[in-house]
Amino acid sequence: MADVRLETVCKSFGKTEAVRELSLEIGDGEFVVLLGPTGAGKTTTLRLVAGLERPDAGRVAIAGRDVTNAPPAMRDVTFVFQQYSLYPHLSVFDNLAFPLRSPVRRSAPAEINRKVREVARLLHIEDKLQNRATQLSGGQMQRVAIGRALIRSPAVYLMDEPLSSLDAKLRGEMRIELQRIQRELGATVLYVTHDQTEAMTLATRIGVMDGGRLVQVGTPREIYESPANVYVATRLGSPGINLVPRATFPTMPAPAAAATVGVRTEHVRIRKAENGRSLGTVSWIEHLGDQDHLHVALGERDFVTLSDADSGLSVGDPVAIEVNRPLFFDAAGRRVAG
Amino acid sequence: MAEIRVENLQKSFGSFAAVRGADFTVGNGEFFCLLGPSGCGKTTTLRMIAGLELPTGGRIFLGPEEVTGKRASERDIAFVFQLFALYPHMNVRANIAFPLRCQSVPRAEIRRRVAEAARILRITPILDRPVSGLSGGDRQRVALGRAIVRQPMAFLMDEPLGALDAEFRRLMCGELRALHDRLGATTVYVTHDQLEAMSMGDKIAVMNDGAVEQLGTPREIYDRPASMFVADFIGSPPMNFVEFEAPLRRGDRCVVIDGAEIAVPELRDTASQPECALGVRPEHVRLSDTSPLRGSIYGAEYLGTTQIVTVATGRGFVKARVTSETTVRLGEPVGLAFRPEKLSIFDRRSGRVLRSALHDVLHGGGAHG
């Protein structure tokens, strides 16, 4: 295992600046997740660490060694792609064993057998070892692909949305498994996703990316509770943070520069308004089982709160809104202390 | 718009039974979700309704008319596929207009209907753009536009949001539901994503192994799962099962697990055998120092809005959804308390739920056997 260091790395494709002056340190044994939408530059960053792309400027170091210009094979990293790539003519066992049989790190058959079975157990595919890769479901194929990365012990694991092709339940299970496996192995992981739940639950630290820049790095709790700007605030939280003009809550104490108030859905109390003192009306109650998402129409805006499934409110009810722990943002979207 | 009725629908591919006797009615204007894991038969069912597969048994009605043996082109329905197939050489407008041009609809009418579809989908500004440069969401909207523009009796959608990223999926769920509310079109929607089904569906049919396991409103399915399969498939994280052995009888109001007495809704059934499981949703689990049901903290997943705490007990893992302010330490011993009125009890051999006071409030369209 090893640390990874990116120093003011830049990468453009033609006129598109995919990664702009990105600096990031990933400590030995750390699980860092790059979070952002499609096109934010997170996959390019991962490919720069893997050596699949060369940076236009800046440095990449793994385990203290400058690898900026080193080919992928010389970096001791493994890469798990979004789309599984397995050898269709080989069995699951042979697919998993493949990296161990490569000429540079040939292992003894008994050792290969032990490792393959261990990884298969971790990923719950022990009973599929003799199947051909093509006889597997999508979820199973992806687990084999992850297994092929786990079977080696590289300096760094690089993972590009490895769970996105799995169904929700399997994704949930694999999250916990990945977390556990990473801790057990003490592995250094750089992981890319657009799924905030994956980022929140897997990461030691999250790096939020926007338009090729790393806009904030911190623990999940830091990022959630103290977002640097509106963009970061909207990346985390499900349902998403409510953003309303400061004037919506005229009596709320707020810093002078505040233009927008951000309210997390769990920091809102809603009750039926009495004698016409309502701020909005209930427009939609989304029953999601564990909780209801109560949508309140505040003028043109949709304001979402979590409510107990037995709140007694119904569509059309005028409601009063009580806000706790608001976050304030200035006109440019930057956070201002409240 | 029309009702869709499916009677004892079956489909076999060789010796493999993909769908074994599906029965359901999609009400006029209803948003109906077929939900299940891959391989459960939901897409095959949808394809049979569309006329893309012929059933090996059973009947399909679209409105009053039986369409079981009719070609897809003879059924007045529009299909939206998982992978949006757009014509890459045409712009957005031409893509949306395509089905109407095939039907030789007059030009002025095409223009009007395309404009209307674009307005509903809020894609008017991109009508003259080529489809090649569009984002996933816009491509999906164009694909939907192509379905809407036909003004069919029903929409059939096969995981139309499957290719989008999670956040965008949530947004599109809201859009699709709002679109449904504006059009009032009968919709059958196939998904493996329980959150999509919960969020959008008026009714959900949970499919497993070629059969409909439970049919009901999202709330019924969530609160009163008919089987362990449904309980486990719905909810994120899904329902916890605490396995125990006891001769449960009609009228019982508590179960004893490892000496801890746990209050449950009064049983209306007597269990046929002693292997049972107590089902409890994570949000109905509380960490309580005084509770006699003990475990230790195994993991915590911080989600911001809430957090999921996994507790290891002598009977397996139990997940609790608690506020993100709760601090827990790994390995720390804790007690678990459950909300009694929300608990389900299952027969572990058959996987079916035992009737209890939980089901007393059941109204129309509830748990089907």
Short mmCIF file of N, CA, C and O in Angstrom, two decimals, chain B residues 180-295:
data_model
loop_
_atom_site.label_atom_id
_atom_site.label_comp_id
_atom_site.label_asym_id
_atom_site.label_seq_id
_atom_site.Cartn_x
_atom_site.Cartn_y
_atom_site.Cartn_z
N HIS B 180 -47.01 12.43 -15.94
CA HIS B 180 -48.14 11.50 -15.84
C HIS B 180 -49.38 12.22 -15.32
O HIS B 180 -50.47 12.04 -15.82
N ASP B 181 -49.17 13.07 -14.32
CA ASP B 181 -50.31 13.79 -13.76
C ASP B 181 -50.93 14.74 -14.78
O ASP B 181 -52.14 14.95 -14.79
N ARG B 182 -50.10 15.31 -15.66
CA ARG B 182 -50.63 16.22 -16.69
C ARG B 182 -51.37 15.45 -17.78
O ARG B 182 -52.42 15.87 -18.25
N LEU B 183 -50.79 14.29 -18.19
CA LEU B 183 -51.38 13.55 -19.31
C LEU B 183 -52.46 12.58 -18.87
O LEU B 183 -53.36 12.25 -19.63
N GLY B 184 -52.35 12.11 -17.61
CA GLY B 184 -53.31 11.13 -17.10
C GLY B 184 -53.30 9.84 -17.90
O GLY B 184 -54.31 9.15 -18.01
N ALA B 185 -52.15 9.49 -18.47
CA ALA B 185 -52.09 8.32 -19.35
C ALA B 185 -51.83 7.05 -18.54
O ALA B 185 -51.00 7.04 -17.64
N THR B 186 -52.51 6.00 -18.90
CA THR B 186 -52.25 4.70 -18.30
C THR B 186 -50.80 4.32 -18.59
O THR B 186 -50.36 4.35 -19.74
N THR B 187 -50.05 4.00 -17.56
CA THR B 187 -48.63 3.75 -17.74
C THR B 187 -48.23 2.47 -17.02
O THR B 187 -48.60 2.27 -15.86
N VAL B 188 -47.52 1.61 -17.73
CA VAL B 188 -46.90 0.45 -17.07
C VAL B 188 -45.40 0.68 -17.14
O VAL B 188 -44.85 0.90 -18.21
N TYR B 189 -44.79 0.65 -15.97
CA TYR B 189 -43.41 1.07 -15.85
C TYR B 189 -42.62 -0.07 -15.21
O TYR B 189 -42.95 -0.53 -14.11
N VAL B 190 -41.60 -0.53 -15.91
CA VAL B 190 -40.79 -1.63 -15.39
C VAL B 190 -39.51 -1.08 -14.78
O VAL B 190 -38.84 -0.25 -15.37
N THR B 191 -39.21 -1.52 -13.58
CA THR B 191 -37.96 -1.08 -12.96
C THR B 191 -37.47 -2.10 -11.95
O THR B 191 -38.25 -2.91 -11.44
N HIS B 192 -36.16 -2.08 -11.69
CA HIS B 192 -35.64 -2.90 -10.59
C HIS B 192 -35.34 -2.00 -9.40
O HIS B 192 -34.86 -2.45 -8.37
N ASP B 193 -35.60 -0.70 -9.57
CA ASP B 193 -35.25 0.28 -8.54
C ASP B 193 -36.48 0.56 -7.68
O ASP B 193 -37.43 1.19 -8.13
N GLN B 194 -36.45 0.07 -6.46
CA GLN B 194 -37.63 0.17 -5.61
C GLN B 194 -37.97 1.62 -5.30
O GLN B 194 -39.13 1.98 -5.15
N LEU B 195 -36.95 2.48 -5.26
CA LEU B 195 -37.21 3.88 -4.95
C LEU B 195 -38.01 4.54 -6.08
O LEU B 195 -38.92 5.33 -5.83
N GLU B 196 -37.66 4.20 -7.33
CA GLU B 196 -38.43 4.72 -8.46
C GLU B 196 -39.88 4.26 -8.35
O GLU B 196 -40.80 5.06 -8.53
N ALA B 197 -40.07 2.99 -8.06
CA ALA B 197 -41.43 2.45 -7.98
C ALA B 197 -42.18 3.11 -6.83
O ALA B 197 -43.34 3.50 -6.97
N MET B 198 -41.53 3.23 -5.68
CA MET B 198 -42.18 3.82 -4.51
C MET B 198 -42.55 5.27 -4.78
O MET B 198 -43.61 5.74 -4.40
N SER B 199 -41.65 5.98 -5.44
CA SER B 199 -41.84 7.40 -5.65
C SER B 199 -42.92 7.69 -6.68
O SER B 199 -43.69 8.63 -6.55
N MET B 200 -43.00 6.89 -7.73
CA MET B 200 -43.88 7.22 -8.84
C MET B 200 -45.17 6.43 -8.90
O MET B 200 -46.18 6.93 -9.38
N GLY B 201 -45.14 5.17 -8.44
CA GLY B 201 -46.26 4.28 -8.71
C GLY B 201 -47.52 4.58 -7.91
O GLY B 201 -47.44 4.93 -6.74
N ASP B 202 -48.69 4.46 -8.57
CA ASP B 202 -49.95 4.40 -7.83
C ASP B 202 -50.07 3.00 -7.24
O ASP B 202 -50.52 2.81 -6.13
N LYS B 203 -49.69 2.03 -8.06
CA LYS B 203 -49.70 0.63 -7.63
C LYS B 203 -48.37 0.01 -8.03
O LYS B 203 -47.77 0.39 -9.03
N ILE B 204 -47.96 -0.97 -7.25
CA ILE B 204 -46.75 -1.70 -7.56
C ILE B 204 -47.07 -3.19 -7.56
O ILE B 204 -47.75 -3.67 -6.65
N ALA B 205 -46.61 -3.90 -8.59
CA ALA B 205 -46.65 -5.35 -8.56
C ALA B 205 -45.21 -5.82 -8.38
O ALA B 205 -44.37 -5.55 -9.24
N VAL B 206 -44.94 -6.46 -7.27
CA VAL B 206 -43.58 -6.95 -7.04
C VAL B 206 -43.51 -8.35 -7.63
O VAL B 206 -44.30 -9.22 -7.26
N MET B 207 -42.60 -8.55 -8.57
CA MET B 207 -42.47 -9.85 -9.23
C MET B 207 -41.26 -10.60 -8.73
O MET B 207 -40.23 -10.00 -8.41
N ASN B 208 -41.41 -11.90 -8.65
CA ASN B 208 -40.31 -12.75 -8.24
C ASN B 208 -40.46 -14.06 -8.98
O ASN B 208 -41.53 -14.67 -8.95
N ASP B 209 -39.41 -14.47 -9.66
CA ASP B 209 -39.40 -15.79 -10.28
C ASP B 209 -40.63 -16.03 -11.16
O ASP B 209 -41.27 -17.06 -11.08
N GLY B 210 -40.98 -15.04 -11.97
CA GLY B 210 -42.04 -15.22 -12.96
C GLY B 210 -43.45 -15.02 -12.45
O GLY B 210 -44.39 -15.14 -13.21
N ALA B 211 -43.60 -14.70 -11.16
CA ALA B 211 -44.96 -14.53 -10.62
C ALA B 211 -45.06 -13.23 -9.84
O ALA B 211 -44.06 -12.69 -9.36
N VAL B 212 -46.29 -12.70 -9.75
CA VAL B 212 -46.52 -11.49 -8.96
C VAL B 212 -46.59 -11.91 -7.49
O VAL B 212 -47.46 -12.67 -7.09
N GLU B 213 -45.67 -11.41 -6.71
CA GLU B 213 -45.57 -11.81 -5.31
C GLU B 213 -46.49 -10.97 -4.43
O GLU B 213 -47.05 -11.45 -3.47
N GLN B 214 -46.62 -9.70 -4.77
CA GLN B 214 -47.55 -8.83 -4.05
C GLN B 214 -47.96 -7.67 -4.95
O GLN B 214 -47.16 -7.18 -5.75
N LEU B 215 -49.21 -7.26 -4.79
CA LEU B 215 -49.75 -6.16 -5.58
C LEU B 215 -50.41 -5.18 -4.62
O LEU B 215 -51.23 -5.59 -3.82
N GLY B 216 -50.04 -3.93 -4.69
CA GLY B 216 -50.66 -2.97 -3.78
C GLY B 216 -50.10 -1.58 -3.98
O GLY B 216 -49.26 -1.35 -4.86
N THR B 217 -50.57 -0.65 -3.17
CA THR B 217 -50.01 0.70 -3.22
C THR B 217 -48.61 0.65 -2.62
O THR B 217 -48.29 -0.27 -1.86
N PRO B 218 -47.76 1.64 -2.95
CA PRO B 218 -46.42 1.64 -2.37
C PRO B 218 -46.45 1.51 -0.84
O PRO B 218 -45.69 0.76 -0.26
N ARG B 219 -47.37 2.20 -0.23
CA ARG B 219 -47.43 2.20 1.22
C ARG B 219 -47.79 0.82 1.78
O ARG B 219 -47.21 0.36 2.75
N GLU B 220 -48.77 0.17 1.13
CA GLU B 220 -49.16 -1.17 1.59
C GLU B 220 -47.99 -2.14 1.48
O GLU B 220 -47.73 -2.92 2.39
N ILE B 221 -47.31 -2.04 0.35
CA ILE B 221 -46.21 -2.96 0.12
C ILE B 221 -45.08 -2.73 1.10
O ILE B 221 -44.46 -3.66 1.60
N TYR B 222 -44.87 -1.48 1.42
CA TYR B 222 -43.80 -1.16 2.35
C TYR B 222 -44.17 -1.53 3.78
O TYR B 222 -43.39 -2.13 4.50
N ASP B 223 -45.38 -1.15 4.18
CA ASP B 223 -45.79 -1.33 5.58
C ASP B 223 -46.21 -2.76 5.89
O ASP B 223 -46.07 -3.21 7.02
N ARG B 224 -46.79 -3.43 4.88
CA ARG B 224 -47.33 -4.76 5.14
C ARG B 224 -46.87 -5.73 4.06
O ARG B 224 -47.67 -6.22 3.27
N PRO B 225 -45.58 -6.00 4.00
CA PRO B 225 -45.08 -6.92 2.97
C PRO B 225 -45.69 -8.30 3.15
O PRO B 225 -45.80 -8.80 4.26
N ALA B 226 -46.09 -8.90 2.01
CA ALA B 226 -46.75 -10.21 2.07
C ALA B 226 -45.76 -11.34 2.24
O ALA B 226 -46.13 -12.44 2.61
N SER B 227 -44.50 -11.07 1.94
CA SER B 227 -43.52 -12.15 2.04
C SER B 227 -42.15 -11.57 2.40
O SER B 227 -41.93 -10.37 2.32
N MET B 228 -41.26 -12.45 2.79
CA MET B 228 -39.90 -12.03 3.13
C MET B 228 -39.20 -11.48 1.88
O MET B 228 -38.40 -10.55 1.98
N PHE B 229 -39.55 -12.04 0.73
CA PHE B 229 -38.94 -11.54 -0.50
C PHE B 229 -39.28 -10.07 -0.71
O PHE B 229 -38.40 -9.24 -0.97
N VAL B 230 -40.56 -9.73 -0.58
CA VAL B 230 -40.99 -8.35 -0.78
C VAL B 230 -40.37 -7.44 0.29
O VAL B 230 -39.84 -6.37 -0.01
N ALA B 231 -40.41 -7.90 1.53
CA ALA B 231 -39.87 -7.11 2.63
C ALA B 231 -38.39 -6.80 2.41
O ALA B 231 -37.91 -5.72 2.74
N ASP B 232 -37.71 -7.76 1.82
CA ASP B 232 -36.29 -7.63 1.60
C ASP B 232 -35.97 -6.80 0.36
O ASP B 232 -34.94 -6.16 0.27
N PHE B 233 -36.90 -6.82 -0.59
CA PHE B 233 -36.64 -6.11 -1.85
C PHE B 233 -36.95 -4.63 -1.75
O PHE B 233 -36.34 -3.80 -2.43
N ILE B 234 -37.89 -4.28 -0.88
CA ILE B 234 -38.32 -2.89 -0.74
C ILE B 234 -37.66 -2.28 0.47
O ILE B 234 -37.58 -2.89 1.52
N GLY B 235 -37.23 -1.05 0.32
CA GLY B 235 -36.61 -0.35 1.44
C GLY B 235 -35.11 -0.35 1.30
O GLY B 235 -34.52 -1.30 0.80
N SER B 236 -34.52 0.73 1.71
CA SER B 236 -33.07 0.85 1.59
C SER B 236 -32.54 1.51 2.86
O SER B 236 -32.74 2.70 3.05
N PRO B 237 -31.89 0.77 3.73
CA PRO B 237 -31.70 -0.68 3.67
C PRO B 237 -33.01 -1.41 3.86
O PRO B 237 -33.95 -0.84 4.37
N PRO B 238 -33.04 -2.69 3.43
CA PRO B 238 -34.31 -3.43 3.51
C PRO B 238 -34.68 -3.79 4.94
O PRO B 238 -33.97 -3.47 5.88
N MET B 239 -35.82 -4.47 5.08
CA MET B 239 -36.30 -4.89 6.39
C MET B 239 -35.30 -5.85 7.04
O MET B 239 -34.71 -6.67 6.37
N ASN B 240 -35.13 -5.71 8.35
CA ASN B 240 -34.32 -6.66 9.11
C ASN B 240 -35.15 -7.89 9.44
O ASN B 240 -36.35 -7.75 9.72
N PHE B 241 -34.51 -9.04 9.44
CA PHE B 241 -35.18 -10.25 9.90
C PHE B 241 -34.45 -10.79 11.11
O PHE B 241 -33.23 -11.01 11.05
N VAL B 242 -35.16 -10.96 12.20
CA VAL B 242 -34.57 -11.61 13.38
C VAL B 242 -35.22 -12.99 13.45
O VAL B 242 -36.42 -13.11 13.69
N GLU B 243 -34.41 -14.01 13.21
CA GLU B 243 -34.95 -15.36 13.15
C GLU B 243 -35.12 -15.93 14.56
O GLU B 243 -34.30 -15.67 15.44
N PHE B 244 -36.20 -16.64 14.76
CA PHE B 244 -36.42 -17.29 16.06
C PHE B 244 -37.31 -18.52 15.87
O PHE B 244 -37.91 -18.70 14.81
N GLU B 245 -37.37 -19.34 16.90
CA GLU B 245 -38.18 -20.55 16.85
C GLU B 245 -39.17 -20.48 18.01
O GLU B 245 -38.75 -20.34 19.15
N ALA B 246 -40.46 -20.54 17.70
CA ALA B 246 -41.48 -20.54 18.74
C ALA B 246 -42.79 -21.01 18.14
O ALA B 246 -43.06 -20.75 16.97
N PRO B 247 -43.60 -21.71 18.92
CA PRO B 247 -44.90 -22.16 18.41
C PRO B 247 -45.90 -21.01 18.51
O PRO B 247 -46.59 -20.86 19.51
N LEU B 248 -45.99 -20.19 17.50
CA LEU B 248 -46.85 -19.00 17.57
C LEU B 248 -48.30 -19.36 17.31
O LEU B 248 -48.61 -20.16 16.43
N ARG B 249 -49.17 -18.71 18.12
CA ARG B 249 -50.60 -19.00 18.00
C ARG B 249 -51.37 -17.73 17.76
O ARG B 249 -50.98 -16.66 18.19
N ARG B 250 -52.52 -17.92 17.12
CA ARG B 250 -53.50 -16.87 16.97
C ARG B 250 -53.77 -16.24 18.34
O ARG B 250 -53.95 -16.96 19.32
N GLY B 251 -53.76 -14.91 18.42
CA GLY B 251 -54.01 -14.24 19.70
C GLY B 251 -52.74 -13.87 20.45
O GLY B 251 -52.77 -13.05 21.36
N ASP B 252 -51.57 -14.44 20.06
CA ASP B 252 -50.30 -14.07 20.71
C ASP B 252 -50.01 -12.59 20.49
O ASP B 252 -50.24 -12.06 19.39
N ARG B 253 -49.49 -11.93 21.53
CA ARG B 253 -49.17 -10.50 21.40
C ARG B 253 -47.73 -10.21 21.71
O ARG B 253 -47.32 -9.04 21.76
N CYS B 254 -46.97 -11.24 21.95
CA CYS B 254 -45.53 -11.02 22.07
C CYS B 254 -44.78 -12.28 21.67
O CYS B 254 -45.36 -13.36 21.63
N VAL B 255 -43.51 -12.08 21.29
CA VAL B 255 -42.66 -13.22 21.00
C VAL B 255 -41.46 -13.11 21.93
O VAL B 255 -41.10 -12.02 22.36
N VAL B 256 -40.85 -14.24 22.23
CA VAL B 256 -39.69 -14.24 23.13
C VAL B 256 -38.47 -14.65 22.32
O VAL B 256 -38.45 -15.72 21.69
N ILE B 257 -37.49 -13.74 22.29
CA ILE B 257 -36.27 -14.03 21.56
C ILE B 257 -35.10 -13.88 22.53
O ILE B 257 -34.88 -12.80 23.08
N ASP B 258 -34.38 -14.95 22.74
CA ASP B 258 -33.25 -14.97 23.68
C ASP B 258 -33.66 -14.39 25.03
O ASP B 258 -32.95 -13.56 25.61
N GLY B 259 -34.81 -14.77 25.51
CA GLY B 259 -35.27 -14.31 26.82
C GLY B 259 -35.87 -12.92 26.82
O GLY B 259 -36.46 -12.50 27.80
N ALA B 260 -35.73 -12.18 25.72
CA ALA B 260 -36.30 -10.83 25.66
C ALA B 260 -37.72 -10.93 25.12
O ALA B 260 -37.96 -11.53 24.07
N GLU B 261 -38.65 -10.33 25.85
CA GLU B 261 -40.04 -10.35 25.42
C GLU B 261 -40.28 -9.17 24.48
O GLU B 261 -40.01 -8.03 24.84
N ILE B 262 -40.77 -9.45 23.28
CA ILE B 262 -40.96 -8.37 22.30
C ILE B 262 -42.43 -8.30 21.91
O ILE B 262 -42.99 -9.29 21.42
N ALA B 263 -43.03 -7.15 22.16
CA ALA B 263 -44.44 -6.96 21.83
C ALA B 263 -44.61 -6.89 20.31
O ALA B 263 -43.80 -6.26 19.62
N VAL B 264 -45.63 -7.56 19.79
CA VAL B 264 -45.90 -7.56 18.34
C VAL B 264 -47.40 -7.33 18.13
O VAL B 264 -48.18 -7.50 19.05
N PRO B 265 -47.81 -6.97 16.92
CA PRO B 265 -49.25 -6.87 16.64
C PRO B 265 -49.91 -8.24 16.87
O PRO B 265 -49.33 -9.26 16.53
N GLU B 266 -51.09 -8.22 17.46
CA GLU B 266 -51.76 -9.48 17.81
C GLU B 266 -51.93 -10.39 16.60
O GLU B 266 -52.43 -9.97 15.55
N LEU B 267 -51.50 -11.64 16.75
CA LEU B 267 -51.54 -12.57 15.62
C LEU B 267 -52.97 -12.99 15.29
O LEU B 267 -53.77 -13.25 16.17
N ARG B 268 -53.27 -13.04 14.01
CA ARG B 268 -54.57 -13.51 13.54
C ARG B 268 -54.47 -14.92 12.96
O ARG B 268 -55.46 -15.50 12.57
N ASP B 269 -53.23 -15.41 12.82
CA ASP B 269 -52.98 -16.74 12.28
C ASP B 269 -52.21 -17.55 13.32
O ASP B 269 -51.52 -16.99 14.15
N THR B 270 -52.33 -18.85 13.21
CA THR B 270 -51.48 -19.74 13.99
C THR B 270 -50.43 -20.29 13.03
O THR B 270 -50.75 -20.71 11.93
N ALA B 271 -49.16 -20.23 13.47
CA ALA B 271 -48.10 -20.68 12.58
C ALA B 271 -48.15 -22.19 12.46
O ALA B 271 -48.43 -22.90 13.43
N SER B 272 -47.86 -22.69 11.24
CA SER B 272 -47.95 -24.13 11.03
C SER B 272 -46.68 -24.84 11.50
O SER B 272 -46.65 -26.05 11.63
N GLN B 273 -45.64 -24.08 11.74
CA GLN B 273 -44.38 -24.67 12.20
C GLN B 273 -43.60 -23.58 12.95
O GLN B 273 -43.92 -22.40 12.83
N PRO B 274 -42.61 -23.95 13.74
CA PRO B 274 -42.02 -22.98 14.66
C PRO B 274 -40.95 -22.06 14.08
O PRO B 274 -40.55 -21.10 14.75
N GLU B 275 -40.46 -22.30 12.88
CA GLU B 275 -39.38 -21.46 12.36
C GLU B 275 -39.95 -20.15 11.82
O GLU B 275 -40.59 -20.13 10.78
N CYS B 276 -39.70 -19.07 12.55
CA CYS B 276 -40.29 -17.78 12.19
C CYS B 276 -39.21 -16.71 12.09
O CYS B 276 -38.05 -16.94 12.42
N ALA B 277 -39.61 -15.55 11.61
CA ALA B 277 -38.70 -14.41 11.58
C ALA B 277 -39.50 -13.16 11.91
O ALA B 277 -40.62 -12.98 11.44
N LEU B 278 -38.90 -12.33 12.75
CA LEU B 278 -39.51 -11.05 13.09
C LEU B 278 -38.96 -10.04 12.08
O LEU B 278 -37.76 -9.93 11.90
N GLY B 279 -39.86 -9.32 11.40
CA GLY B 279 -39.42 -8.34 10.40
C GLY B 279 -39.56 -6.94 10.95
O GLY B 279 -40.64 -6.57 11.41
N VAL B 280 -38.48 -6.18 10.90
CA VAL B 280 -38.54 -4.81 11.42
C VAL B 280 -37.77 -3.87 10.49
O VAL B 280 -36.63 -4.15 10.10
N ARG B 281 -38.41 -2.79 10.10
CA ARG B 281 -37.76 -1.79 9.25
C ARG B 281 -36.72 -1.02 10.06
O ARG B 281 -36.94 -0.74 11.24
N PRO B 282 -35.61 -0.62 9.41
CA PRO B 282 -34.54 0.09 10.14
C PRO B 282 -35.02 1.33 10.90
O PRO B 282 -34.52 1.63 11.97
N GLU B 283 -36.04 2.04 10.35
CA GLU B 283 -36.50 3.25 11.03
C GLU B 283 -37.37 2.93 12.22
O GLU B 283 -37.74 3.84 12.97
N HIS B 284 -37.70 1.66 12.42
CA HIS B 284 -38.49 1.28 13.59
C HIS B 284 -37.64 0.61 14.66
O HIS B 284 -38.14 0.02 15.60
N VAL B 285 -36.31 0.70 14.47
CA VAL B 285 -35.37 0.18 15.47
C VAL B 285 -34.79 1.36 16.23
O VAL B 285 -34.40 2.36 15.63
N ARG B 286 -34.77 1.25 17.54
CA ARG B 286 -34.18 2.29 18.36
C ARG B 286 -33.04 1.68 19.18
O ARG B 286 -33.15 0.52 19.61
N LEU B 287 -31.97 2.44 19.37
CA LEU B 287 -30.91 1.97 20.26
C LEU B 287 -31.33 2.35 21.66
O LEU B 287 -31.62 3.52 21.94
N SER B 288 -31.42 1.36 22.53
CA SER B 288 -31.94 1.61 23.87
C SER B 288 -31.11 0.84 24.88
O SER B 288 -30.97 -0.38 24.78
N ASP B 289 -30.54 1.56 25.85
CA ASP B 289 -29.68 0.90 26.83
C ASP B 289 -30.42 -0.10 27.68
O ASP B 289 -29.85 -1.08 28.15
N THR B 290 -31.73 0.15 27.86
CA THR B 290 -32.48 -0.68 28.80
C THR B 290 -33.07 -1.93 28.16
O THR B 290 -33.53 -2.82 28.85
N SER B 291 -33.06 -2.00 26.84
CA SER B 291 -33.70 -3.13 26.18
C SER B 291 -32.92 -4.43 26.45
O SER B 291 -31.69 -4.45 26.42
N PRO B 292 -33.65 -5.51 26.71
CA PRO B 292 -32.96 -6.79 26.98
C PRO B 292 -32.42 -7.46 25.71
O PRO B 292 -31.62 -8.38 25.81
N LEU B 293 -32.85 -7.00 24.54
CA LEU B 293 -32.33 -7.59 23.30
C LEU B 293 -31.00 -6.89 22.99
O LEU B 293 -30.97 -5.70 22.71
N ARG B 294 -29.89 -7.65 23.10
CA ARG B 294 -28.58 -7.00 23.08
C ARG B 294 -27.81 -7.27 21.79
O ARG B 294 -28.03 -8.27 21.09
N GLY B 295 -26.86 -6.38 21.53
CA GLY B 295 -25.96 -6.57 20.40
C GLY B 295 -24.79 -5.62 20.56
O GLY B 295 -24.65 -4.96 21.60
#
